[in-house]
PDB file of C-alpha atoms in Angstrom:
ATOM      1  CA  MET Q  10    -191.451 -34.112 -22.565  1.00 53.00           C
ATOM      2  CA  SER Q  11    -191.616 -31.681 -25.496  1.00 74.00           C
ATOM      3  CA  HIS Q  12    -194.751 -33.444 -26.735  1.00 81.00           C
ATOM      4  CA  ILE Q  13    -196.445 -32.786 -23.379  1.00 86.00           C
ATOM      5  CA  ASP Q  14    -195.287 -29.171 -23.441  1.00 84.00           C
ATOM      6  CA  GLU Q  15    -196.817 -28.716 -26.893  1.00 86.00           C
ATOM      7  CA  LEU Q  16    -200.088 -30.265 -25.731  1.00 86.00           C
ATOM      8  CA  LEU Q  17    -200.176 -27.983 -22.703  1.00 87.00           C
ATOM      9  CA  LYS Q  18    -199.577 -24.878 -24.828  1.00 86.00           C
ATOM     10  CA  ARG Q  19    -202.360 -25.881 -27.198  1.00 89.00           C
ATOM     11  CA  ARG Q  20    -204.898 -27.194 -24.671  1.00 89.00           C
ATOM     12  CA  CYS Q  21    -204.091 -25.039 -21.633  1.00 89.00           C
ATOM     13  CA  PRO Q  22    -202.649 -21.744 -22.929  1.00 89.00           C
ATOM     14  CA  GLY Q  23    -203.403 -20.000 -19.649  1.00 89.00           C
ATOM     15  CA  GLY Q  24    -201.966 -22.782 -17.493  1.00 90.00           C
ATOM     16  CA  VAL Q  25    -203.462 -25.837 -15.784  1.00 94.00           C
ATOM     17  CA  GLU Q  26    -206.207 -25.348 -13.217  1.00 94.00           C
ATOM     18  CA  TYR Q  27    -205.555 -26.537  -9.644  1.00 95.00           C
ATOM     19  CA  ARG Q  28    -208.536 -27.599  -7.557  1.00 96.00           C
ATOM     20  CA  PRO Q  29    -209.105 -29.151  -4.119  1.00 97.00           C
ATOM     21  CA  MET Q  30    -209.512 -32.900  -4.402  1.00 96.00           C
ATOM     22  CA  GLY Q  31    -212.897 -32.654  -2.725  1.00 96.00           C
ATOM     23  CA  GLU Q  32    -214.126 -30.719  -5.772  1.00 96.00           C
ATOM     24  CA  VAL Q  33    -212.996 -33.315  -8.311  1.00 96.00           C
ATOM     25  CA  GLY Q  34    -214.046 -36.448  -6.446  1.00 96.00           C
ATOM     26  CA  GLU Q  35    -215.329 -37.861  -3.173  1.00 97.00           C
ATOM     27  CA  PHE Q  36    -213.580 -39.729  -0.362  1.00 97.00           C
ATOM     28  CA  ILE Q  37    -215.377 -42.779   0.993  1.00 97.00           C
ATOM     29  CA  ARG Q  38    -214.019 -44.522   4.057  1.00 97.00           C
ATOM     30  CA  GLY Q  39    -213.768 -48.317   3.917  1.00 97.00           C
ATOM     31  CA  ARG Q  40    -215.231 -50.665   6.510  1.00 97.00           C
ATOM     32  CA  ARG Q  41    -213.481 -53.013   8.882  1.00 96.00           C
ATOM     33  CA  PHE Q  42    -212.591 -56.592   8.213  1.00 96.00           C
ATOM     34  CA  THR Q  43    -209.774 -58.645   9.724  1.00 93.00           C
ATOM     35  CA  LYS Q  44    -207.290 -61.220   8.510  1.00 91.00           C
ATOM     36  CA  ASN Q  45    -209.456 -63.843  10.212  1.00 94.00           C
ATOM     37  CA  ASP Q  46    -212.116 -63.072   7.592  1.00 96.00           C
ATOM     38  CA  TYR Q  47    -209.882 -64.113   4.671  1.00 97.00           C
ATOM     39  CA  VAL Q  48    -210.925 -67.071   2.527  1.00 97.00           C
ATOM     40  CA  ASP Q  49    -209.267 -68.759  -0.446  1.00 96.00           C
ATOM     41  CA  SER Q  50    -211.542 -67.155  -3.044  1.00 96.00           C
ATOM     42  CA  GLY Q  51    -214.601 -64.940  -3.247  1.00 97.00           C
ATOM     43  CA  LEU Q  52    -214.933 -61.166  -2.883  1.00 98.00           C
ATOM     44  CA  GLY Q  53    -211.600 -59.466  -3.530  1.00 98.00           C
ATOM     45  CA  CYS Q  54    -210.373 -57.147  -0.795  1.00 98.00           C
ATOM     46  CA  ILE Q  55    -207.518 -54.773  -0.025  1.00 98.00           C
ATOM     47  CA  HIS Q  56    -206.261 -54.219   3.520  1.00 96.00           C
ATOM     48  CA  TYR Q  57    -204.452 -50.937   4.150  1.00 94.00           C
ATOM     49  CA  GLY Q  58    -201.172 -52.698   4.973  1.00 94.00           C
ATOM     50  CA  GLN Q  59    -201.173 -54.485   1.624  1.00 96.00           C
ATOM     51  CA  ILE Q  60    -201.016 -51.179  -0.224  1.00 97.00           C
ATOM     52  CA  TYR Q  61    -197.494 -50.735   1.156  1.00 95.00           C
ATOM     53  CA  THR Q  62    -196.299 -54.279   0.489  1.00 95.00           C
ATOM     54  CA  ASP Q  63    -198.248 -55.913  -2.346  1.00 96.00           C
ATOM     55  CA  TYR Q  64    -199.315 -53.224  -4.802  1.00 96.00           C
ATOM     56  CA  GLY Q  65    -197.785 -50.604  -7.048  1.00 94.00           C
ATOM     57  CA  THR Q  66    -199.419 -47.760  -8.942  1.00 96.00           C
ATOM     58  CA  SER Q  67    -202.360 -49.892 -10.092  1.00 97.00           C
ATOM     59  CA  THR Q  68    -203.762 -53.415  -9.991  1.00 98.00           C
ATOM     60  CA  ASP Q  69    -206.581 -55.426 -11.529  1.00 98.00           C
ATOM     61  CA  SER Q  70    -206.449 -58.300  -9.025  1.00 98.00           C
ATOM     62  CA  THR Q  71    -206.256 -58.755  -5.259  1.00 98.00           C
ATOM     63  CA  VAL Q  72    -204.098 -61.072  -3.181  1.00 97.00           C
ATOM     64  CA  THR Q  73    -206.794 -61.725  -0.560  1.00 98.00           C
ATOM     65  CA  PHE Q  74    -210.515 -62.495  -0.540  1.00 98.00           C
ATOM     66  CA  LEU Q  75    -213.558 -62.391   1.747  1.00 98.00           C
ATOM     67  CA  ASP Q  76    -216.718 -64.457   1.920  1.00 97.00           C
ATOM     68  CA  PRO Q  77    -219.199 -62.843  -0.518  1.00 97.00           C
ATOM     69  CA  SER Q  78    -221.872 -63.067   2.209  1.00 96.00           C
ATOM     70  CA  LEU Q  79    -220.074 -60.149   3.946  1.00 96.00           C
ATOM     71  CA  ARG Q  80    -220.598 -57.888   0.938  1.00 95.00           C
ATOM     72  CA  GLY Q  81    -223.556 -55.986   2.403  1.00 95.00           C
ATOM     73  CA  SER Q  82    -221.563 -54.875   5.453  1.00 96.00           C
ATOM     74  CA  LEU Q  83    -218.549 -53.603   3.508  1.00 97.00           C
ATOM     75  CA  ARG Q  84    -217.574 -50.587   1.403  1.00 97.00           C
ATOM     76  CA  LEU Q  85    -216.711 -51.459  -2.161  1.00 98.00           C
ATOM     77  CA  ALA Q  86    -214.363 -49.867  -4.674  1.00 98.00           C
ATOM     78  CA  ARG Q  87    -215.395 -49.800  -8.331  1.00 98.00           C
ATOM     79  CA  LYS Q  88    -213.232 -49.952 -11.436  1.00 98.00           C
ATOM     80  CA  ASN Q  89    -211.035 -46.807 -11.733  1.00 98.00           C
ATOM     81  CA  ASP Q  90    -211.437 -45.848  -8.051  1.00 98.00           C
ATOM     82  CA  LEU Q  91    -208.306 -45.015  -6.105  1.00 98.00           C
ATOM     83  CA  ILE Q  92    -207.653 -46.870  -2.839  1.00 98.00           C
ATOM     84  CA  ILE Q  93    -205.610 -44.832  -0.363  1.00 98.00           C
ATOM     85  CA  ALA Q  94    -203.867 -46.026   2.794  1.00 96.00           C
ATOM     86  CA  ALA Q  95    -204.983 -43.500   5.417  1.00 95.00           C
ATOM     87  CA  THR Q  96    -202.812 -45.002   8.163  1.00 92.00           C
ATOM     88  CA  GLY Q  97    -199.076 -45.600   8.124  1.00 90.00           C
ATOM     89  CA  GLU Q  98    -195.943 -45.828  10.201  1.00 88.00           C
ATOM     90  CA  ASN Q  99    -194.573 -42.479   9.042  1.00 88.00           C
ATOM     91  CA  VAL Q 100    -195.552 -39.299   7.232  1.00 89.00           C
ATOM     92  CA  GLU Q 101    -193.597 -40.244   4.114  1.00 88.00           C
ATOM     93  CA  ASP Q 102    -195.506 -43.481   3.548  1.00 88.00           C
ATOM     94  CA  VAL Q 103    -199.057 -42.546   4.530  1.00 94.00           C
ATOM     95  CA  CYS Q 104    -201.448 -41.894   1.635  1.00 95.00           C
ATOM     96  CA  LYS Q 105    -199.825 -44.382  -0.704  1.00 96.00           C
ATOM     97  CA  ALA Q 106    -202.483 -45.095  -3.303  1.00 97.00           C
ATOM     98  CA  VAL Q 107    -203.312 -47.813  -5.803  1.00 98.00           C
ATOM     99  CA  ALA Q 108    -205.707 -47.486  -8.739  1.00 98.00           C
ATOM    100  CA  TRP Q 109    -208.223 -50.347  -8.953  1.00 98.00           C
ATOM    101  CA  LEU Q 110    -208.551 -51.449 -12.593  1.00 98.00           C
ATOM    102  CA  GLY Q 111    -210.407 -54.734 -12.129  1.00 97.00           C
ATOM    103  CA  GLU Q 112    -213.890 -55.248 -13.498  1.00 97.00           C
ATOM    104  CA  GLU Q 113    -215.371 -56.521 -10.200  1.00 97.00           C
ATOM    105  CA  GLU Q 114    -216.024 -54.437  -7.107  1.00 98.00           C
ATOM    106  CA  ILE Q 115    -213.716 -55.127  -4.167  1.00 98.00           C
ATOM    107  CA  ALA Q 116    -213.915 -54.531  -0.411  1.00 98.00           C
ATOM    108  CA  VAL Q 117    -211.727 -51.851   1.141  1.00 98.00           C
ATOM    109  CA  HIS Q 118    -210.445 -51.806   4.734  1.00 97.00           C
ATOM    110  CA  ASP Q 119    -211.552 -49.026   7.099  1.00 95.00           C
ATOM    111  CA  ASP Q 120    -208.008 -47.647   7.388  1.00 95.00           C
ATOM    112  CA  CYS Q 121    -208.332 -46.756   3.706  1.00 97.00           C
ATOM    113  CA  TYR Q 122    -210.272 -44.246   1.679  1.00 97.00           C
ATOM    114  CA  ILE Q 123    -211.831 -44.857  -1.695  1.00 98.00           C
ATOM    115  CA  PHE Q 124    -211.378 -41.837  -3.956  1.00 98.00           C
ATOM    116  CA  ARG Q 125    -214.088 -41.793  -6.630  1.00 97.00           C
ATOM    117  CA  HIS Q 126    -213.056 -39.276  -9.258  1.00 97.00           C
ATOM    118  CA  SER Q 127    -213.044 -38.244 -12.918  1.00 93.00           C
ATOM    119  CA  PHE Q 128    -209.262 -38.496 -13.522  1.00 96.00           C
ATOM    120  CA  HIS Q 129    -207.487 -41.122 -15.535  1.00 97.00           C
ATOM    121  CA  PRO Q 130    -207.103 -43.674 -12.691  1.00 97.00           C
ATOM    122  CA  LYS Q 131    -203.348 -44.094 -13.014  1.00 97.00           C
ATOM    123  CA  PHE Q 132    -202.859 -40.333 -13.330  1.00 96.00           C
ATOM    124  CA  ALA Q 133    -204.651 -39.959  -9.990  1.00 97.00           C
ATOM    125  CA  SER Q 134    -202.378 -42.594  -8.463  1.00 97.00           C
ATOM    126  CA  TYR Q 135    -199.271 -40.837  -9.769  1.00 96.00           C
ATOM    127  CA  LEU Q 136    -200.485 -37.567  -8.255  1.00 95.00           C
ATOM    128  CA  PHE Q 137    -200.315 -39.176  -4.814  1.00 95.00           C
ATOM    129  CA  GLN Q 138    -196.656 -40.042  -5.442  1.00 93.00           C
ATOM    130  CA  CYS Q 139    -195.410 -36.604  -6.429  1.00 93.00           C
ATOM    131  CA  SER Q 140    -193.498 -34.200  -4.181  1.00 92.00           C
ATOM    132  CA  ALA Q 141    -196.118 -31.441  -4.547  1.00 92.00           C
ATOM    133  CA  PHE Q 142    -198.733 -33.751  -2.997  1.00 94.00           C
ATOM    134  CA  ARG Q 143    -196.380 -34.828  -0.198  1.00 92.00           C
ATOM    135  CA  GLU Q 144    -195.596 -31.221   0.666  1.00 92.00           C
ATOM    136  CA  GLN Q 145    -199.303 -30.521   1.171  1.00 94.00           C
ATOM    137  CA  LYS Q 146    -200.195 -33.716   3.005  1.00 94.00           C
ATOM    138  CA  VAL Q 147    -197.726 -33.052   5.854  1.00 92.00           C
ATOM    139  CA  LYS Q 148    -199.965 -30.171   6.944  1.00 91.00           C
ATOM    140  CA  TYR Q 149    -202.883 -32.510   7.542  1.00 90.00           C
ATOM    141  CA  VAL Q 150    -201.487 -35.711   9.044  1.00 88.00           C
ATOM    142  CA  ASN Q 151    -202.168 -36.579  12.670  1.00 83.00           C
ATOM    143  CA  GLU Q 152    -199.142 -38.163  14.341  1.00 76.00           C
ATOM    144  CA  SER Q 153    -199.511 -40.361  17.412  1.00 74.00           C
ATOM    145  CA  LYS Q 154    -198.545 -44.033  17.643  1.00 78.00           C
ATOM    146  CA  VAL Q 155    -199.408 -44.253  13.961  1.00 85.00           C
ATOM    147  CA  VAL Q 156    -199.782 -41.562  11.324  1.00 91.00           C
ATOM    148  CA  ARG Q 157    -203.315 -40.887  10.097  1.00 92.00           C
ATOM    149  CA  VAL Q 158    -205.006 -38.550   7.663  1.00 93.00           C
ATOM    150  CA  SER Q 159    -208.739 -37.966   7.304  1.00 94.00           C
ATOM    151  CA  GLY Q 160    -210.822 -37.838   4.155  1.00 95.00           C
ATOM    152  CA  ALA Q 161    -211.893 -34.311   5.073  1.00 95.00           C
ATOM    153  CA  ASN Q 162    -208.265 -33.181   5.054  1.00 95.00           C
ATOM    154  CA  LEU Q 163    -207.407 -35.076   1.892  1.00 96.00           C
ATOM    155  CA  ALA Q 164    -210.260 -33.208   0.221  1.00 96.00           C
ATOM    156  CA  LYS Q 165    -208.421 -29.911   0.908  1.00 96.00           C
ATOM    157  CA  ILE Q 166    -205.276 -30.845  -1.004  1.00 96.00           C
ATOM    158  CA  LYS Q 167    -205.022 -29.054  -4.344  1.00 96.00           C
ATOM    159  CA  VAL Q 168    -204.009 -30.980  -7.445  1.00 96.00           C
ATOM    160  CA  PRO Q 169    -203.648 -30.112 -11.137  1.00 95.00           C
ATOM    161  CA  VAL Q 170    -206.595 -30.986 -13.367  1.00 96.00           C
ATOM    162  CA  PRO Q 171    -205.283 -31.106 -16.948  1.00 95.00           C
ATOM    163  CA  PRO Q 172    -207.487 -32.330 -19.821  1.00 94.00           C
ATOM    164  CA  LEU Q 173    -207.869 -36.107 -20.079  1.00 94.00           C
ATOM    165  CA  ASP Q 174    -205.794 -36.386 -23.263  1.00 93.00           C
ATOM    166  CA  ILE Q 175    -202.851 -34.821 -21.447  1.00 94.00           C
ATOM    167  CA  GLN Q 176    -203.405 -37.136 -18.483  1.00 95.00           C
ATOM    168  CA  ASP Q 177    -203.340 -40.081 -20.911  1.00 95.00           C
ATOM    169  CA  GLU Q 178    -200.011 -38.986 -22.392  1.00 94.00           C
ATOM    170  CA  ILE Q 179    -198.441 -38.473 -18.968  1.00 94.00           C
ATOM    171  CA  VAL Q 180    -199.601 -41.924 -17.866  1.00 96.00           C
ATOM    172  CA  LYS Q 181    -198.053 -43.513 -20.980  1.00 95.00           C
ATOM    173  CA  ILE Q 182    -194.685 -41.909 -20.245  1.00 93.00           C
ATOM    174  CA  LEU Q 183    -194.639 -42.730 -16.532  1.00 94.00           C
ATOM    175  CA  THR Q 184    -195.871 -46.299 -17.103  1.00 94.00           C
ATOM    176  CA  THR Q 185    -193.054 -46.898 -19.592  1.00 94.00           C
ATOM    177  CA  MET Q 186    -190.496 -45.496 -17.150  1.00 93.00           C
ATOM    178  CA  GLU Q 187    -191.866 -47.668 -14.340  1.00 92.00           C
ATOM    179  CA  ALA Q 188    -191.541 -50.762 -16.532  1.00 93.00           C
ATOM    180  CA  LEU Q 189    -187.942 -49.883 -17.404  1.00 94.00           C
ATOM    181  CA  GLU Q 190    -187.132 -49.350 -13.734  1.00 93.00           C
ATOM    182  CA  ALA Q 191    -188.656 -52.718 -12.798  1.00 91.00           C
ATOM    183  CA  GLU Q 192    -186.712 -54.442 -15.594  1.00 94.00           C
ATOM    184  CA  LEU Q 193    -183.450 -52.854 -14.471  1.00 94.00           C
ATOM    185  CA  LYS Q 194    -184.127 -53.780 -10.852  1.00 93.00           C
ATOM    186  CA  ALA Q 195    -184.748 -57.413 -11.823  1.00 94.00           C
ATOM    187  CA  GLU Q 196    -181.520 -57.494 -13.848  1.00 95.00           C
ATOM    188  CA  LEU Q 197    -179.535 -55.983 -10.972  1.00 95.00           C
ATOM    189  CA  GLU Q 198    -181.014 -58.428  -8.462  1.00 94.00           C
ATOM    190  CA  ALA Q 199    -180.092 -61.342 -10.741  1.00 95.00           C
ATOM    191  CA  GLU Q 200    -176.556 -59.983 -11.137  1.00 96.00           C
ATOM    192  CA  ILE Q 201    -176.174 -59.513  -7.382  1.00 96.00           C
ATOM    193  CA  ALA Q 202    -177.407 -63.060  -6.747  1.00 96.00           C
ATOM    194  CA  ALA Q 203    -174.910 -64.441  -9.292  1.00 96.00           C
ATOM    195  CA  ARG Q 204    -172.032 -62.441  -7.789  1.00 96.00           C
ATOM    196  CA  ARG Q 205    -173.008 -63.582  -4.293  1.00 96.00           C
ATOM    197  CA  GLN Q 206    -173.009 -67.211  -5.421  1.00 96.00           C
ATOM    198  CA  GLN Q 207    -169.629 -66.696  -7.113  1.00 96.00           C
ATOM    199  CA  TYR Q 208    -168.185 -65.100  -3.966  1.00 94.00           C
ATOM    200  CA  THR Q 209    -169.434 -67.971  -1.786  1.00 95.00           C
ATOM    201  CA  TYR Q 210    -167.901 -70.544  -4.108  1.00 93.00           C
ATOM    202  CA  TYR Q 211    -164.449 -68.893  -4.163  1.00 92.00           C
ATOM    203  CA  ARG Q 212    -164.511 -68.053  -0.458  1.00 92.00           C
ATOM    204  CA  ASP Q 213    -165.157 -71.652   0.480  1.00 92.00           C
ATOM    205  CA  ARG Q 214    -162.644 -72.995  -2.051  1.00 91.00           C
ATOM    206  CA  LEU Q 215    -159.873 -70.567  -1.165  1.00 88.00           C
ATOM    207  CA  LEU Q 216    -160.265 -71.161   2.544  1.00 90.00           C
ATOM    208  CA  ALA Q 217    -160.413 -74.953   2.294  1.00 89.00           C
ATOM    209  CA  PHE Q 218    -156.863 -76.196   2.897  1.00 84.00           C
ATOM    210  CA  GLU Q 219    -155.578 -79.726   2.980  1.00 81.00           C
ATOM    211  CA  GLU Q 220    -154.866 -80.544   6.553  1.00 82.00           C
ATOM    212  CA  LYS Q 221    -151.272 -81.374   7.321  1.00 80.00           C
ATOM    213  CA  THR Q 222    -150.743 -84.898   8.543  1.00 79.00           C
ATOM    214  CA  GLU Q 223    -147.890 -86.283  10.568  1.00 75.00           C
ATOM    215  CA  ALA Q 224    -145.439 -88.333   8.581  1.00 63.00           C
TER     216      ALA Q 224
END
């Protein structure tokens, strides 16, 4: 962290500027498609629900595809755009974002917003994860059967805009920490699975008694 602090002192001696997101990018609402439109290959697409289940901070590939003939009726994300889930089951989850790093354009569902911006793409995605963002977003969500937030309200949320070299350094640190967390999680899951198998073996063996027979 000291390296980042030194960069900030040198590059931003007066502090980092905070600006509304609408001033540093634009929010573009996706267009509807359904699961019935999925095909085995073709135009990559991201449905809002997949952001919660299938993607992390960034991705360069999609898990689902649409017929390329639908392209003209859809809204497409470009490389480095952020794709934001604008609908969710609760306030905590809504606005989860994934940075699109693939070379090809992809279709985005209408319960999502595309954020086209000038940030480092993963830095922008990390911003949507931080507590300062969450504290602001709760002011703008609309709660009914599902939780929604509009692009107009997202545009009001203020975020830090440090120089790109500082964004790059922050992304390197957070990406490394994410990788370590994923590695540890995988190791723990493997250990738990092994211990569960061991427990099952001894449980069944210890509780399997030879049945007494009459002489």
